[in-house]
Structure formats: C-alpha cells, structure tokens
Coordinates of C-alpha atoms in Angstrom, one line a residue:
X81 CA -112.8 -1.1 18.6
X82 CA -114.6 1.8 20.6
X83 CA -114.1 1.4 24.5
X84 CA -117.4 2.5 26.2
X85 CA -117.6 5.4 27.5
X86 CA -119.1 4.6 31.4
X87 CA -115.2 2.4 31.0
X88 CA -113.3 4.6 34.1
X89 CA -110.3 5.9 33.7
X90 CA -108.4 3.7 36.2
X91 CA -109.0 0.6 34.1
X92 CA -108.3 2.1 31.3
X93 CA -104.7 2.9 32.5
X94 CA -105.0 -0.6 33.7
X95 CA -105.2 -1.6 30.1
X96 CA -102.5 0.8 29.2
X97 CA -100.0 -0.8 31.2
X98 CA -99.9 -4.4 30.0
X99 CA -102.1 -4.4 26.9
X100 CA -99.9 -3.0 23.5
X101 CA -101.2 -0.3 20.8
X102 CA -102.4 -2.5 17.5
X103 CA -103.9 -5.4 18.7
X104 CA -107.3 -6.2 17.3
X105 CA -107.7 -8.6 20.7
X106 CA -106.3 -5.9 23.0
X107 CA -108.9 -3.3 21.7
X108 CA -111.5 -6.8 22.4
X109 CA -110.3 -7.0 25.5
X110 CA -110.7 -3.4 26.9
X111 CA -114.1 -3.2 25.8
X112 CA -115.6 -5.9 27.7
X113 CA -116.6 -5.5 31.7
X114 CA -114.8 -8.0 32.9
X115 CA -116.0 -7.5 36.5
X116 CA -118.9 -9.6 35.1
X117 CA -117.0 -12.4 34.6
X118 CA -115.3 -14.9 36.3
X119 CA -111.9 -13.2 36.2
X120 CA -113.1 -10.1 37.9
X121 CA -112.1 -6.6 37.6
X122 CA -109.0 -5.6 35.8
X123 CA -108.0 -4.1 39.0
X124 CA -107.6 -7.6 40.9
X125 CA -106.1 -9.2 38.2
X126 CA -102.6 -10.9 39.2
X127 CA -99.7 -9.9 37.4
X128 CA -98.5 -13.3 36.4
X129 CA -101.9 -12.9 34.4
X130 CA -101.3 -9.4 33.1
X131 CA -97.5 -10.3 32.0
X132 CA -99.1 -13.8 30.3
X133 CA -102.0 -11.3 28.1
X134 CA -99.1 -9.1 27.7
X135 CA -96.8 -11.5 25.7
X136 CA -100.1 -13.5 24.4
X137 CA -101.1 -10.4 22.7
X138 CA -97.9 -9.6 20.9
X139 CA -97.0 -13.2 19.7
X140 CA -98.1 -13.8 15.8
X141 CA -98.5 -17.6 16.5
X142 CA -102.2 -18.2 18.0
X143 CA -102.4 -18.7 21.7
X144 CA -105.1 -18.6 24.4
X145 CA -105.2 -18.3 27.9
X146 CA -107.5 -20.1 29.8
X147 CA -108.1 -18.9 33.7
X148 CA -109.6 -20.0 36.4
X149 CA -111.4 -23.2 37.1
X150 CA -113.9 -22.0 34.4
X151 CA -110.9 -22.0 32.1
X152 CA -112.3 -18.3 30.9
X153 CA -110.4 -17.7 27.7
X154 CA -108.5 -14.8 26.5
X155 CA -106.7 -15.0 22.9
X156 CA -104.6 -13.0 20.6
X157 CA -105.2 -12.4 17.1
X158 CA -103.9 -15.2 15.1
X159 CA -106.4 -17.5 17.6
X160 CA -109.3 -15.8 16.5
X161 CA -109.1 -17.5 12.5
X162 CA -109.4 -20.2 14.6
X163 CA -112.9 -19.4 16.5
X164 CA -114.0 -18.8 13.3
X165 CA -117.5 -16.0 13.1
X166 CA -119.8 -18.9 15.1
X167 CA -117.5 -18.1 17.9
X168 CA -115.4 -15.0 17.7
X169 CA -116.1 -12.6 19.0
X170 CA -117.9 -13.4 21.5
X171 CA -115.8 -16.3 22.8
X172 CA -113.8 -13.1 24.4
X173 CA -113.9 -14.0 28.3
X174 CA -116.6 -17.3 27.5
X175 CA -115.6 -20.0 29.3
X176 CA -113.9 -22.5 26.6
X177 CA -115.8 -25.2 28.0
X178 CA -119.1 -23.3 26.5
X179 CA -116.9 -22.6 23.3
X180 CA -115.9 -25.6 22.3
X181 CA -118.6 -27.5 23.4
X182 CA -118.6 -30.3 20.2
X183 CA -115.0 -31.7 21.1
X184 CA -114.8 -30.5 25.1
X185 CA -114.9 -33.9 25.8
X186 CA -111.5 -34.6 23.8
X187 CA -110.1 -31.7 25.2
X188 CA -110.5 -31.2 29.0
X189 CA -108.2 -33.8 30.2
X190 CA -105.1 -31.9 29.2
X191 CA -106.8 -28.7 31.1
X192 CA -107.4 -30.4 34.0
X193 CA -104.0 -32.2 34.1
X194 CA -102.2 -29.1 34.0
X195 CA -104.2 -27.5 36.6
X196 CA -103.8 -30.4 38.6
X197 CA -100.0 -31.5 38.2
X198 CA -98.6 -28.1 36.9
X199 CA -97.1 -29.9 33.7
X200 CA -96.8 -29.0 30.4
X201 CA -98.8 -31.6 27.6
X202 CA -99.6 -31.7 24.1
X203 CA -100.5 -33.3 21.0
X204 CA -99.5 -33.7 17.6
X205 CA -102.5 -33.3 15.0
X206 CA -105.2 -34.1 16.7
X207 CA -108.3 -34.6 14.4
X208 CA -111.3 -32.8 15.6
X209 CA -114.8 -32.0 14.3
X210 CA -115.4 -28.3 14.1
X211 CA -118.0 -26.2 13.2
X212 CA -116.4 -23.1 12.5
X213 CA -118.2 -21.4 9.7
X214 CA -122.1 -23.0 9.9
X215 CA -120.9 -26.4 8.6
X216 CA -119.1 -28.9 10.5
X217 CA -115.3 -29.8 9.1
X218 CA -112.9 -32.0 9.9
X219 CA -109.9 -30.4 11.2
X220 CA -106.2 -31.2 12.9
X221 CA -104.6 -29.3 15.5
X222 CA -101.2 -29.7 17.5
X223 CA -101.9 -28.3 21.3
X224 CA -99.5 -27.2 23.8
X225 CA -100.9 -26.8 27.3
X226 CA -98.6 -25.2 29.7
X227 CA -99.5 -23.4 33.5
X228 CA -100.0 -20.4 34.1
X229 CA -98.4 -19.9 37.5
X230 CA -99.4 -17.4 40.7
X231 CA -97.1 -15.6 42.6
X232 CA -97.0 -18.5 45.2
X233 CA -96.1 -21.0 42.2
X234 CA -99.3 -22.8 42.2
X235 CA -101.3 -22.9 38.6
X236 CA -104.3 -20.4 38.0
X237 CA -104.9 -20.8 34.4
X238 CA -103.6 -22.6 31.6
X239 CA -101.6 -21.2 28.3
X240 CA -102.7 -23.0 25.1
X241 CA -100.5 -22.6 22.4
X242 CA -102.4 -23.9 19.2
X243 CA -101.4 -24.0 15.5
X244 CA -103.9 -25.7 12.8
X245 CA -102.4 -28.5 11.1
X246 CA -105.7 -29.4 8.6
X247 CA -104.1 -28.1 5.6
X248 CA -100.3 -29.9 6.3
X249 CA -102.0 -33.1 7.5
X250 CA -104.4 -33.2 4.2
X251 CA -100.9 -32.7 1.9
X252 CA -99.6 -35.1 3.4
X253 CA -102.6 -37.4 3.4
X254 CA -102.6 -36.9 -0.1
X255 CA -99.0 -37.6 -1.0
X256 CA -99.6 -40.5 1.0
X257 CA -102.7 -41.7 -0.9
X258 CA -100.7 -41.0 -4.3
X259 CA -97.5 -43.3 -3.0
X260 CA -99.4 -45.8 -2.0
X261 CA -101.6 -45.8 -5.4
X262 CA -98.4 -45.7 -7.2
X263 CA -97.7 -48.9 -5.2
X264 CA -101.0 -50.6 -6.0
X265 CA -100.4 -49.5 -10.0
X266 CA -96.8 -50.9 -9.9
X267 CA -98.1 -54.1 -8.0
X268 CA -100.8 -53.9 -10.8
X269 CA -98.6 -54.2 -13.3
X270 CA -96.4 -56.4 -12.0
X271 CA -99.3 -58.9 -11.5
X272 CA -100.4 -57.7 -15.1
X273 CA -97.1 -58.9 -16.4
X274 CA -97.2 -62.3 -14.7
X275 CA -100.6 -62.8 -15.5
X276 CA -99.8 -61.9 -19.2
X277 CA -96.8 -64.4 -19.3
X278 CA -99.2 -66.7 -17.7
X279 CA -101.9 -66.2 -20.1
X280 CA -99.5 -66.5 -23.4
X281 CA -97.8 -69.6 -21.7
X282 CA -101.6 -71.0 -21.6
X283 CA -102.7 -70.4 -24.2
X284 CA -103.6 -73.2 -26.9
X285 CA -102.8 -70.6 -29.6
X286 CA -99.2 -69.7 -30.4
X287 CA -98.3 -66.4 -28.7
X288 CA -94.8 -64.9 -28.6
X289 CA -92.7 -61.8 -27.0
X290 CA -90.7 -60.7 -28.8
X291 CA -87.5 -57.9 -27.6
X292 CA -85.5 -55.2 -29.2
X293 CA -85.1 -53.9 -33.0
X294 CA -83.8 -57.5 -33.6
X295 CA -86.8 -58.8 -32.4
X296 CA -85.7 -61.7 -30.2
X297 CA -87.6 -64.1 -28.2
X298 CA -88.3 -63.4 -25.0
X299 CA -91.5 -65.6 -24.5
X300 CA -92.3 -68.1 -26.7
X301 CA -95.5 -70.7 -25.8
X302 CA -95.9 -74.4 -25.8
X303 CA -98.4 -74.1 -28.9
X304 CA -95.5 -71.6 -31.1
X305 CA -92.8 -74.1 -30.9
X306 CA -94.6 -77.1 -31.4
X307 CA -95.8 -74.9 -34.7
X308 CA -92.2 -73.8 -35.4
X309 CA -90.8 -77.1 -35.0
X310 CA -88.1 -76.2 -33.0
X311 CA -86.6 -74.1 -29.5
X312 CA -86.6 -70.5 -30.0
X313 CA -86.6 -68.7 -26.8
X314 CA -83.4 -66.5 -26.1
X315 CA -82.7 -66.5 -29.8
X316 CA -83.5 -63.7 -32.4
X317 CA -85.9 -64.4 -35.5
X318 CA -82.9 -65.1 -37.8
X319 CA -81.2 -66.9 -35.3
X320 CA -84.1 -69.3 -34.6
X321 CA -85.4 -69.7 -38.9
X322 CA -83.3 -69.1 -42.2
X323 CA -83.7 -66.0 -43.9
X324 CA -86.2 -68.5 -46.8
X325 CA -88.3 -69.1 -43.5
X326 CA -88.6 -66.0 -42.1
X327 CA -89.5 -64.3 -45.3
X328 CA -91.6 -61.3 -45.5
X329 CA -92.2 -61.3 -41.5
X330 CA -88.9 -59.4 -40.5
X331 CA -90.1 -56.7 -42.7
X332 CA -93.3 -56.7 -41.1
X333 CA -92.0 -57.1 -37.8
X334 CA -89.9 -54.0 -38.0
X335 CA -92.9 -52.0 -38.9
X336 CA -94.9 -52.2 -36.4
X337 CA -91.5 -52.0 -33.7
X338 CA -90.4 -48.3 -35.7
X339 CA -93.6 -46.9 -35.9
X340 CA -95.8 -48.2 -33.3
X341 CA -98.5 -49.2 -35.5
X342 CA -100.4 -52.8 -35.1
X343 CA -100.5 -55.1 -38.0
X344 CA -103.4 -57.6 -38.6
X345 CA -102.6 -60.1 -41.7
X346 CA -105.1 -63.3 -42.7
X347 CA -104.2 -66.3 -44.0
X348 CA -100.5 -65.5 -44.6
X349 CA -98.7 -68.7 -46.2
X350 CA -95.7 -70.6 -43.9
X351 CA -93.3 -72.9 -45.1
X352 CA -91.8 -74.6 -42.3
X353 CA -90.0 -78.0 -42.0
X354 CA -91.4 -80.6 -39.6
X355 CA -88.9 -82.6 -37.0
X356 CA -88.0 -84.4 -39.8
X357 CA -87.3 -82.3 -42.8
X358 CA -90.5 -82.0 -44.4
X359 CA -91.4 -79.0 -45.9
X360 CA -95.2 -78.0 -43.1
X361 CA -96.9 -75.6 -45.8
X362 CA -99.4 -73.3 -43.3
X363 CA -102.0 -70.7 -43.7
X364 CA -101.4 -68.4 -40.8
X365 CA -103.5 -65.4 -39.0
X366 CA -101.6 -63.2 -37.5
X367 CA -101.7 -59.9 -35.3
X368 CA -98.4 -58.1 -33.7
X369 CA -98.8 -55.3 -31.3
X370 CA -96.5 -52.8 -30.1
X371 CA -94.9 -54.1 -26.5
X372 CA -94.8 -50.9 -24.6
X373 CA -92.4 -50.2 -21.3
X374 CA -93.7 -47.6 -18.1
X375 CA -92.8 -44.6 -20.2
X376 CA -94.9 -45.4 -23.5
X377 CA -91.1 -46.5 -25.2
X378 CA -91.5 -49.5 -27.0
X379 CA -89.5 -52.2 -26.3
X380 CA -91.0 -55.5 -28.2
X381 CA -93.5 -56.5 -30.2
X382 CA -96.7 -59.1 -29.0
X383 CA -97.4 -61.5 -31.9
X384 CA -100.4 -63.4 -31.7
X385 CA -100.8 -66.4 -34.3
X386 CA -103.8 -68.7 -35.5
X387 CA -103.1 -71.5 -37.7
X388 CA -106.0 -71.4 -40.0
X389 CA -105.3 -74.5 -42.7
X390 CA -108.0 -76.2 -41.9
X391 CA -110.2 -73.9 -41.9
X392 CA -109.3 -72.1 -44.8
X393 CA -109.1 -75.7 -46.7
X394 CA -113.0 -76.3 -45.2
X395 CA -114.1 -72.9 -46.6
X396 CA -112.9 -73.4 -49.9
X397 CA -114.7 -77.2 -50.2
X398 CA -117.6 -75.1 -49.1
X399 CA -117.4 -72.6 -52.0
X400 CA -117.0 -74.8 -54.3
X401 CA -120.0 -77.4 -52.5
X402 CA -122.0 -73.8 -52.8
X403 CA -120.6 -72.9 -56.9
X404 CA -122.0 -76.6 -57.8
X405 CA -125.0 -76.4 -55.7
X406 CA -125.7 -73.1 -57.3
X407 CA -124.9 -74.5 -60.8
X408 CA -128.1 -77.4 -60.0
X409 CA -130.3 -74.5 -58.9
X410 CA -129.6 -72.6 -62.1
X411 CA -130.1 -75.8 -63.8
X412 CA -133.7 -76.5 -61.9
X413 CA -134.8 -73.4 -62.4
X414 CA -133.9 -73.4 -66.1
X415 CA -136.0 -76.5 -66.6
X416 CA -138.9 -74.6 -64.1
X417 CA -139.1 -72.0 -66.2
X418 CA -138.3 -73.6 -70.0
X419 CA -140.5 -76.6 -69.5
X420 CA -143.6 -77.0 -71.6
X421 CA -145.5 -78.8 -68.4
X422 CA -147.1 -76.4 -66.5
X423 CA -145.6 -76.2 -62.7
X424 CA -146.5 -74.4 -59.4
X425 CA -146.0 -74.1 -55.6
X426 CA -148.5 -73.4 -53.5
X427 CA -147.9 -72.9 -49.5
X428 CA -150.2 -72.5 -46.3
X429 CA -153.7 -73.9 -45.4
X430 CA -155.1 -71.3 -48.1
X431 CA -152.8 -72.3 -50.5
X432 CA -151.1 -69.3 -51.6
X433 CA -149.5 -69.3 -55.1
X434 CA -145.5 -68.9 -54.3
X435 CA -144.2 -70.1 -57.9
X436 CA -145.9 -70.5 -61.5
X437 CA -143.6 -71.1 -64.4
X438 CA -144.6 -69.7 -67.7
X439 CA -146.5 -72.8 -69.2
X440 CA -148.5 -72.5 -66.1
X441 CA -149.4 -69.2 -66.7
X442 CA -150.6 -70.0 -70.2
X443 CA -153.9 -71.6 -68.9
X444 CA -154.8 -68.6 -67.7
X445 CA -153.8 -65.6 -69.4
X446 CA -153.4 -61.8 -68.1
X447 CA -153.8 -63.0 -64.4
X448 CA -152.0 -62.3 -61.6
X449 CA -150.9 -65.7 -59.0
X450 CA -147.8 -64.9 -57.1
X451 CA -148.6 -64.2 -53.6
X452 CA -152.5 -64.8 -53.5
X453 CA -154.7 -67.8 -52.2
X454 CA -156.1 -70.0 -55.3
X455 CA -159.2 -69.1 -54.9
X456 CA -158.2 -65.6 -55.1
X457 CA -156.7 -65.7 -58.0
X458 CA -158.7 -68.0 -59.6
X459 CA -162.4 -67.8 -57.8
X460 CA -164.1 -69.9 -60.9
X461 CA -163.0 -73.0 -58.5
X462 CA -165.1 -71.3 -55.9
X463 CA -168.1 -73.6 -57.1
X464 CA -165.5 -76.6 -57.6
X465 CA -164.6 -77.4 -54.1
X466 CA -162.7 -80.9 -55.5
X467 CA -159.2 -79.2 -56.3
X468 CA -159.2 -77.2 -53.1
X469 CA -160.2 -80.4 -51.0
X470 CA -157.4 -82.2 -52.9
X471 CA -154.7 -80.1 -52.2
X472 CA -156.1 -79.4 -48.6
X473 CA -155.4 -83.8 -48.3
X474 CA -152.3 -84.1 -49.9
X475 CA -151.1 -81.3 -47.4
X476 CA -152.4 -83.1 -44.4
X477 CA -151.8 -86.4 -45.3
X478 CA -148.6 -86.1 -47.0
X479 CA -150.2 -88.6 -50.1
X480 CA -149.8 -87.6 -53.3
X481 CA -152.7 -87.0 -55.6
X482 CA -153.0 -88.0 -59.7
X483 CA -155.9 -87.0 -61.6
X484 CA -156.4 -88.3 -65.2
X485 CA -158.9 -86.3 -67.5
X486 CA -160.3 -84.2 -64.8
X487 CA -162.6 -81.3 -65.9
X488 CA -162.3 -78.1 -64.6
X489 CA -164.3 -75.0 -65.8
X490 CA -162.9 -72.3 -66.0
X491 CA -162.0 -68.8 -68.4
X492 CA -158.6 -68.7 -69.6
X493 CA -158.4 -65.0 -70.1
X494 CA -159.7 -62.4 -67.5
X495 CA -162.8 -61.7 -69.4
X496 CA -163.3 -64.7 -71.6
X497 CA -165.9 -67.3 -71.4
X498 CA -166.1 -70.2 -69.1
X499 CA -164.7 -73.2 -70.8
X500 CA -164.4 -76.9 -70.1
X501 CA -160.8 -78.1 -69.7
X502 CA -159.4 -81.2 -69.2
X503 CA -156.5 -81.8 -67.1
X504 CA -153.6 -84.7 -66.0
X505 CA -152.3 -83.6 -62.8
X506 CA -150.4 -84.8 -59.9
X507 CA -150.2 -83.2 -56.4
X508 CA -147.0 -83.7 -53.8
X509 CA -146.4 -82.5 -50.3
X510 CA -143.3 -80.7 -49.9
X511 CA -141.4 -80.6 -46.4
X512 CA -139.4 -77.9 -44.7
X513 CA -136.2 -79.0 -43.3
X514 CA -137.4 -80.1 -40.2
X515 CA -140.1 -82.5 -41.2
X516 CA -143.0 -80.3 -40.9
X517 CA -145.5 -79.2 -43.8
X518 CA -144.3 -76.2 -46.1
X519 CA -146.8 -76.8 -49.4
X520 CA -148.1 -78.2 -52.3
X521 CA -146.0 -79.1 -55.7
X522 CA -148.5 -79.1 -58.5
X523 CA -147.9 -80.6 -62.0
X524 CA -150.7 -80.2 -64.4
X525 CA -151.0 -80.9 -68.2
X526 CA -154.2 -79.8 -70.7
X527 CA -154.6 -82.5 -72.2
X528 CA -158.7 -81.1 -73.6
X529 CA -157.5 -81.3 -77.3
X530 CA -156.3 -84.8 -77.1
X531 CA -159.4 -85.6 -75.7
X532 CA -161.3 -84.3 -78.1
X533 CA -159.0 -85.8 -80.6
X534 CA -159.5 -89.6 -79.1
X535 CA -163.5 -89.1 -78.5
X536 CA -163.8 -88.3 -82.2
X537 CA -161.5 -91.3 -82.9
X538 CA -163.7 -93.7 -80.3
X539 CA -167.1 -92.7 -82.5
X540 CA -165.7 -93.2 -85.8
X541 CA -164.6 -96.6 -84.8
X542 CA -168.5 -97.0 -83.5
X543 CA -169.9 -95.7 -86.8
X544 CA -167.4 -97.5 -88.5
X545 CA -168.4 -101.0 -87.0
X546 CA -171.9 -100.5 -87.0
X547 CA -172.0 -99.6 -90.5
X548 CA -169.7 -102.8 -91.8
X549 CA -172.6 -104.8 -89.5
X550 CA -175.4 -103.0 -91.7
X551 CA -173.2 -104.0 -94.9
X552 CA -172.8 -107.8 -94.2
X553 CA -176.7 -107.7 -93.3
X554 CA -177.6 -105.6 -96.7
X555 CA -174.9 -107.8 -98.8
X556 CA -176.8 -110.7 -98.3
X557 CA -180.3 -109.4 -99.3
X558 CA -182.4 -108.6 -101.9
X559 CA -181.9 -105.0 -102.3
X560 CA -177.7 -105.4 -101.7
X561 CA -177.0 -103.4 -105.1
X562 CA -178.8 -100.3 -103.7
X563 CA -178.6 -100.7 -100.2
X564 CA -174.9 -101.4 -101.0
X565 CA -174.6 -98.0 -102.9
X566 CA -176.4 -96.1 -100.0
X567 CA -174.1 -97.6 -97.3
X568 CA -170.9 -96.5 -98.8
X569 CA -172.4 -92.9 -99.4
X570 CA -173.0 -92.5 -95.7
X571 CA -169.8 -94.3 -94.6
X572 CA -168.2 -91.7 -96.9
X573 CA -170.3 -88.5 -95.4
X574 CA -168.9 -89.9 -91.8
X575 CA -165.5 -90.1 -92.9
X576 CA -165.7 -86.6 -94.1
X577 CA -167.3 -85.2 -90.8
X578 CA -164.7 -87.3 -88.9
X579 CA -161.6 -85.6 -90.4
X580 CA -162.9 -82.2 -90.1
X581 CA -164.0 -82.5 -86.7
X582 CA -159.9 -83.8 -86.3
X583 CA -159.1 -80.5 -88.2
X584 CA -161.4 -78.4 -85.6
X585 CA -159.7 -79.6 -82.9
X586 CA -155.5 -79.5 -84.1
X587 CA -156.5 -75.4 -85.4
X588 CA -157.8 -75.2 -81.7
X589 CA -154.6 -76.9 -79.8
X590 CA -152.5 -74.6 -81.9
X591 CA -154.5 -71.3 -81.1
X592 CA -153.1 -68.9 -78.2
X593 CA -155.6 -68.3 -75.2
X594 CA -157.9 -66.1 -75.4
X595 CA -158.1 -66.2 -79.4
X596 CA -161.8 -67.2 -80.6
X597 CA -162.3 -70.5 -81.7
X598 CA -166.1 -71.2 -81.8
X599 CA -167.8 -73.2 -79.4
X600 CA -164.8 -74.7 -77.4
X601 CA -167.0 -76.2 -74.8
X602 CA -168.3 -80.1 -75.1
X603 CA -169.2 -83.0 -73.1
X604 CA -168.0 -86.4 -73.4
X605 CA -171.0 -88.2 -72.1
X606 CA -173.6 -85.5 -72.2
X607 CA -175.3 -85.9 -68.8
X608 CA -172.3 -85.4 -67.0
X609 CA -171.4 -81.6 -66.1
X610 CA -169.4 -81.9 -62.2
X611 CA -166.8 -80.3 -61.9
X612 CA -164.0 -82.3 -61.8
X613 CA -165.8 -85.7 -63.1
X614 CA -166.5 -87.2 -66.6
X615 CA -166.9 -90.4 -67.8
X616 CA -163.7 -91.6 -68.2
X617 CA -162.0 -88.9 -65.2
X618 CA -160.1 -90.7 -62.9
X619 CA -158.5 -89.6 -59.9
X620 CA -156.1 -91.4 -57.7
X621 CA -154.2 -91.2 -54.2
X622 CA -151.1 -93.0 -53.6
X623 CA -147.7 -93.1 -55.1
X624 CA -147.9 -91.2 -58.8
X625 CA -146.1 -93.6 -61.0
X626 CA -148.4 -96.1 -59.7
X627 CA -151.5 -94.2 -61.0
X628 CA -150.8 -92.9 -63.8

C-alpha cells in the first residue's frame, strides 16, 4: 500500500524501526495519520507499544491491540479475515467499541477488567452474532485478553489474541447431533423390538420368531401354541413337530431364510393332533418374512399365521348356496322364456317395460318394449286409460288385479289394423328387498278365439231351443207335415253356418300375427265398444286365485 506522499520522513523511519517489510497491516498502518487519532503521533508512541505492533505484526495467529481508553485497535493480518470487508479496512485505528458495535455489549467486560486489574482473561468459543460479509452469521470465538503494560507497569492497552472456532464448534456440533441420533435410532429400535415382541405376544393370531438355518423358536404367542397343541419355544421346528407334521414347511421355511425372499401361501392344509391324540385337520394362511439384524444379515424368519377353516368351510356352503341358486334362476328363466303364457315386468310410475318373454311379444309383432314406458311402446292404450290406471293401483296399493275377457284394441303388427282382443290377465306388485315398490308382474292370456268359439256355441244353443219351441208348436197343428219339413231345413242351414263360423275361428287361432284373416274384429253385444268392457268382461281386485 502507497504511503502518502505529505507522510515526513521522520515517521517514516519511525515506521522503519518497529514495523517489518511484508506485512499487508504494516503497509495499513503507515499510511494512516495517526496524529488524528486517539493514539497520537507515531513519534509519542511508547515503546512498550511499538515492541507489542512489532511482534503483533509478525505473528500468523490473528491478534489485535487495543489502546487507550478508546481501546483504538491495531491488528495484524490473519485478524483482518476476521473484520471481514464491512469492517476491514477501515477498522485500522477505529475504536473497537465502534467496530464491533452488534456484540460490544458481550465483549467490554473483559476490556475493562484488564484495564482495571491488569489480568489476563478469556473464553472458550464464545458464540457471537456477526455481520461480517452483509448478512448476519452465527459465529464462535475463543478470546485471550492480556495488558499491555507502560514503562511504569501500569496497563495502557489491551492484547487480544483471537482465533475463530465456527467451523470446529459446527464439526463438532454435528458429530454430536449424529451420536446422539444414533442413540435415538438404537433406542428406536430397541423400543421397536419390545414393542414387536409385545405386539406378537398380543396378538389373537398366531405369530412366531423364529432363529437360525434351523429355524428355532425364539417367540412363539399364546394363540400359536394353543394352535400347535403343545410348548415350542426354545425348541427347533423338528424338535417341537415330527417330520409327518412339519411337512412341506421346513422346505418353505428355508427359502425364504437362504434367499431373503417373503412367502405368502392360502389355505395350506395342517394336520395336527389335539391334547388328546386326535388328528386337528386345519386350513392355514400363512406369510414368513425375512428377520433382519442391524447390518441387513438375516438372522430369522417372522411367520405370521391365520387359521382360515371356518371360513374356507363358509365359502364353500356359499358356492355351492350360489351353484343351486343359480341352477333355479336358470330354471326360472327357462320357464320365462319357454312358456306359452305371455309374461312381463314393468317398473317406475311410467311403467317402463324391463322384461317380455317371447309369447308376450307375439301379441304384438315387430315392436320394440325393453326399456320404454307402455304407452310408448304401445300408444294405441293412449285412448284406453283402464290398463294404465290398473297397473298405476296395483303399484300403489300393493293389490293384485285379475281381468277376465277384457277388450283391448289394439294392432298386432306395426302397421296392421286395429283389432279387438280379448284378454285374461292378472297384475302383482313386486318389492325390492327393502319393502319398497320396484314394479309390476304382468300375466296375460288371448283368449279372443275362445271367445269367439263359446259366443258361437251360446247362439246355437239359442237358435237351437227356440227352434225345438217352434217344432212342438208346429207338431201340434194343422200344417205340422209342412211346417215340420220347413223347420228342419232351417235348423239344418243353422247347423251349417254354426260349424263354419267354428272353422273361421280355429284357421284364425292358428294363423301367425300379422297374416290376413278377414274381418277379425266383432262385438259380443253390439252396443258395447269401451275399451276394456264387454258384456261378460269382468275385472277384479284382491287375491288372484280368488277371482279367477
């Protein structure tokens, strides 16, 4: 560093005499005016000062002299790190009061006791907040404080020997930190373990521990030996069951002890006597885990067990509950779909068409029903509000519904005419499983041709009578020869009629829907065209096999 050039030559030979060639602090010091301080002029500066800058200077530990009751500091090299740039260099003759400012408070007491006793003091690592480079750290120092001495003995200034502990005290902080986690972990375990034996003593399923290639019991719960029937603890596998009882287990058990690997088995079979000689037979679940030591070695093996029997037993009853409920499904369905009685399911308030078996979908050929609201699927009934009333009721009031001969009008293919058709049927609610509602269960039979049939059968019985009661009255007068030969002509035309209006209606119960077959339509009292009524209809609530 350049010494200025108004410096006179008497202090500089000042300098020369006490301050060495090489010193970054030395050059510091020459280039300040410290006549402007309060240490004054080189010139009447004491030698017990001089000799203490002189050995300050060319000592590679940091120091710093403080002088004077403003403890004006002057420091060597290895203190200016220290300073760090906030300070250095212009903490070069500052008062170390203004310096250190932040932790002055910690540190003046050992100033002023040296000054005032002449003792040397210290401390170890002391931990100190310092900004040193913009930010604030914590650091750790050790301080030595000794006095500085006049000629007459008395101190004058105080020699601070200083050396910055942050980096040993945070080593050793840290090796600290890691012994005692290393304590907590080995506590940790050590509770682990207890709480483990704790846990497999507990527990109401039968746990073991087993040691060593030939696997012997170390633990061994309440819950195993009451299963095994018998002590085991201390003793290996083969010591405790018969080669018979132990089976395929040892093979299993070495397994997973050579090679580390976990086995999981269900419902392994166990035979295993009782306390008195009878052959147990068990269905077992069973899992063994590698038992692992502080290094990763294994030492053991952790079986778990489960004694499954009854549940296995309970599953099976259930199968085969499901196999025979599933046979009487196959078998209802079979009769659903096979049965010449037209069936069908309806569900909701709008009575949605859920199932139809094939004979239903025989009234009413080419049409689609599955999924859509009756009157949807078939909107003829639009204008016949009596079957959607009637399955409204049934659903509401949970009464079935017969109807006997009711007439409904309706096409049978998509585009056909509108025909009269005559129909049994009986409507059921059906329940979900909690009581509530689900739909309607609809069985219906056409019975229009059998109708037919027994109309023309009731009117040739009324021809038949009210001709035999023209007969008696013609038999018994005048004209009886002729009348006689006129009546049975008649009686014969009738007959005739009668048997092919029979014919008409057996060619029509054997046609397919949709076929032509004439004029299908007729009424059975001919002033009586309601949907759903006819003389002779009849329709019933209540219990169906009382109805019908």
């Amino acid at each position: 560093m350049s010494i200025p050039s108004d410096r006179n030559k008497a202090d500089q030979e000042c300098f020369d005499a006490f301050i060495p060639e090489g010193s970054d602090m030395g050059a510091l010091i020459r280039s300040i005016d410290w006549s402007k301080t309060p240490v004054g002029p080189v010139e009447g500066w004491p030698q017990s000062l001089k000799t203490t800058i002189s050995n300050v200077l060319a000592c590679r530990f940091p120091m710093m002299i403080a002088w004077g009751e403003e403890f004006t500091q002057l420091y060597n090299d290895a203190y200016a790190p220290i300073l760090g740039s906030l300070r250095h260099p212009r903490a070069m003759g500052q008062s170390t009061r203004e310096s250190w400012a932040e932790i002055w408070d910690t540190l003046v007491p050992f100033f002023t006791s040296v000054m005032e006793t002449g003792r040397t003091n210290g401390v170890d690592d002391l931990p100190l907040l310092v900004t040193r480079n913009e930010l604030p750290e914590e650091s750790y120092f050790s301080f030595s404080y000794a006095a500085i001495r006049s000629e007459t003995g008395h101190p004058c200034g105080v020699l601070v020997s200083v050396f910055d502990t942050t980096e040993r005290v945070r080593a050793e902080r840290s090796i600290k930190e890691a012994r005692e986690r290393e304590l907590h972990a080995l506590n940790e375990v050590d509770l682990a373990r207890q709480d483990l034996y704790d846990f497999i003593m507990q527990a109401p399923a039968p746990m073991t521990v087993l040691l060593g290639p030939d696997h012997r019991f170390s633990v061994a719960n309440s819950a195993y030996e009451a299963m095994a029937g018998r002590r085991v603890v201390g003793k290996t596998v083969l010591e405790a069951f018969t080669r018979e009882e132990a089976g395929d287990f040892i093979q299993l058990l070495d397994g997973v002890y050579q090679t580390g690997t976990p086995f999981l088995g269900k419902e392994l079979p166990v035979f295993i006597p009782d306390g008195t000689g009878v052959i147990q037979h068990y269905l077992i679940d069973v899992a063994y885990h590698p038992f692992r030591d502080r290094s990763g070695a294994i030492k053991g093996v952790l079986a778990f067990h489960h004694d499954v029997t009854a549940q296995v037993l309970a599953r099976k009853a259930l199968e085969s509950s499901r196999s025979d409920l599933a046979s009487q499904q196959l078998k209802l369905e079979t009769i659903f779909l096979e049965s010449p009685v037209a069936m069908g399911l309806f569900h909701g308030p709008d009575h949605v068409f859920e199932l139809v078996n094939p004979a239903y979908r025989r009234f009413f050929s080419e049409r689609e029903f599955v999924g859509k609201p009756l009157l949807d699927a078939i909107p003829e009934l639009r204008d016949q509000p009596l079957f959607f009333a009637l399955l409204t009721k049934v659903r509401d009031s949970g009464e079935p519904c017969v109807g006997h001969e009711v007439l409904a009008r309706h096409a049978r293919t998509t585009n056909g005419p509108i025909e009269d058709r005559y129909y049994n049927f009986t409507y059921i609610r059906l329940n979900d499983s909690e009581g509530n509602p689900y739909g309607v269960y609809v069985h219906a039979l056409d019975v229009t041709d059998q109708l037919v049939a027994r109309k023309a059968q009731e009117k040739s019985e009324r021809l038949y009578k009210a001709e035999q009661k023209k007969f008696k009255s013609i038999f018994y007068s005048a004209a009886a020869p002729m009348a006689l030969s006129r009546t049975r002509l008649r009686l014969r035309d009738d007959q005739l009629s009668i048997s092919r209006a029979a014919s008409r209606a057996t060619a029509r119960r054997q046609e397919p829907a949709g076929s032509p077959s004439g004029d299908s339509r007729f009424s059975l009292s001919g002033d009586a065209r309601e949907s759903g009524r006819d003389r002779g209809a009849t329709i019933t609530s209540g219990r169906p096999d009382a109805c019908l």
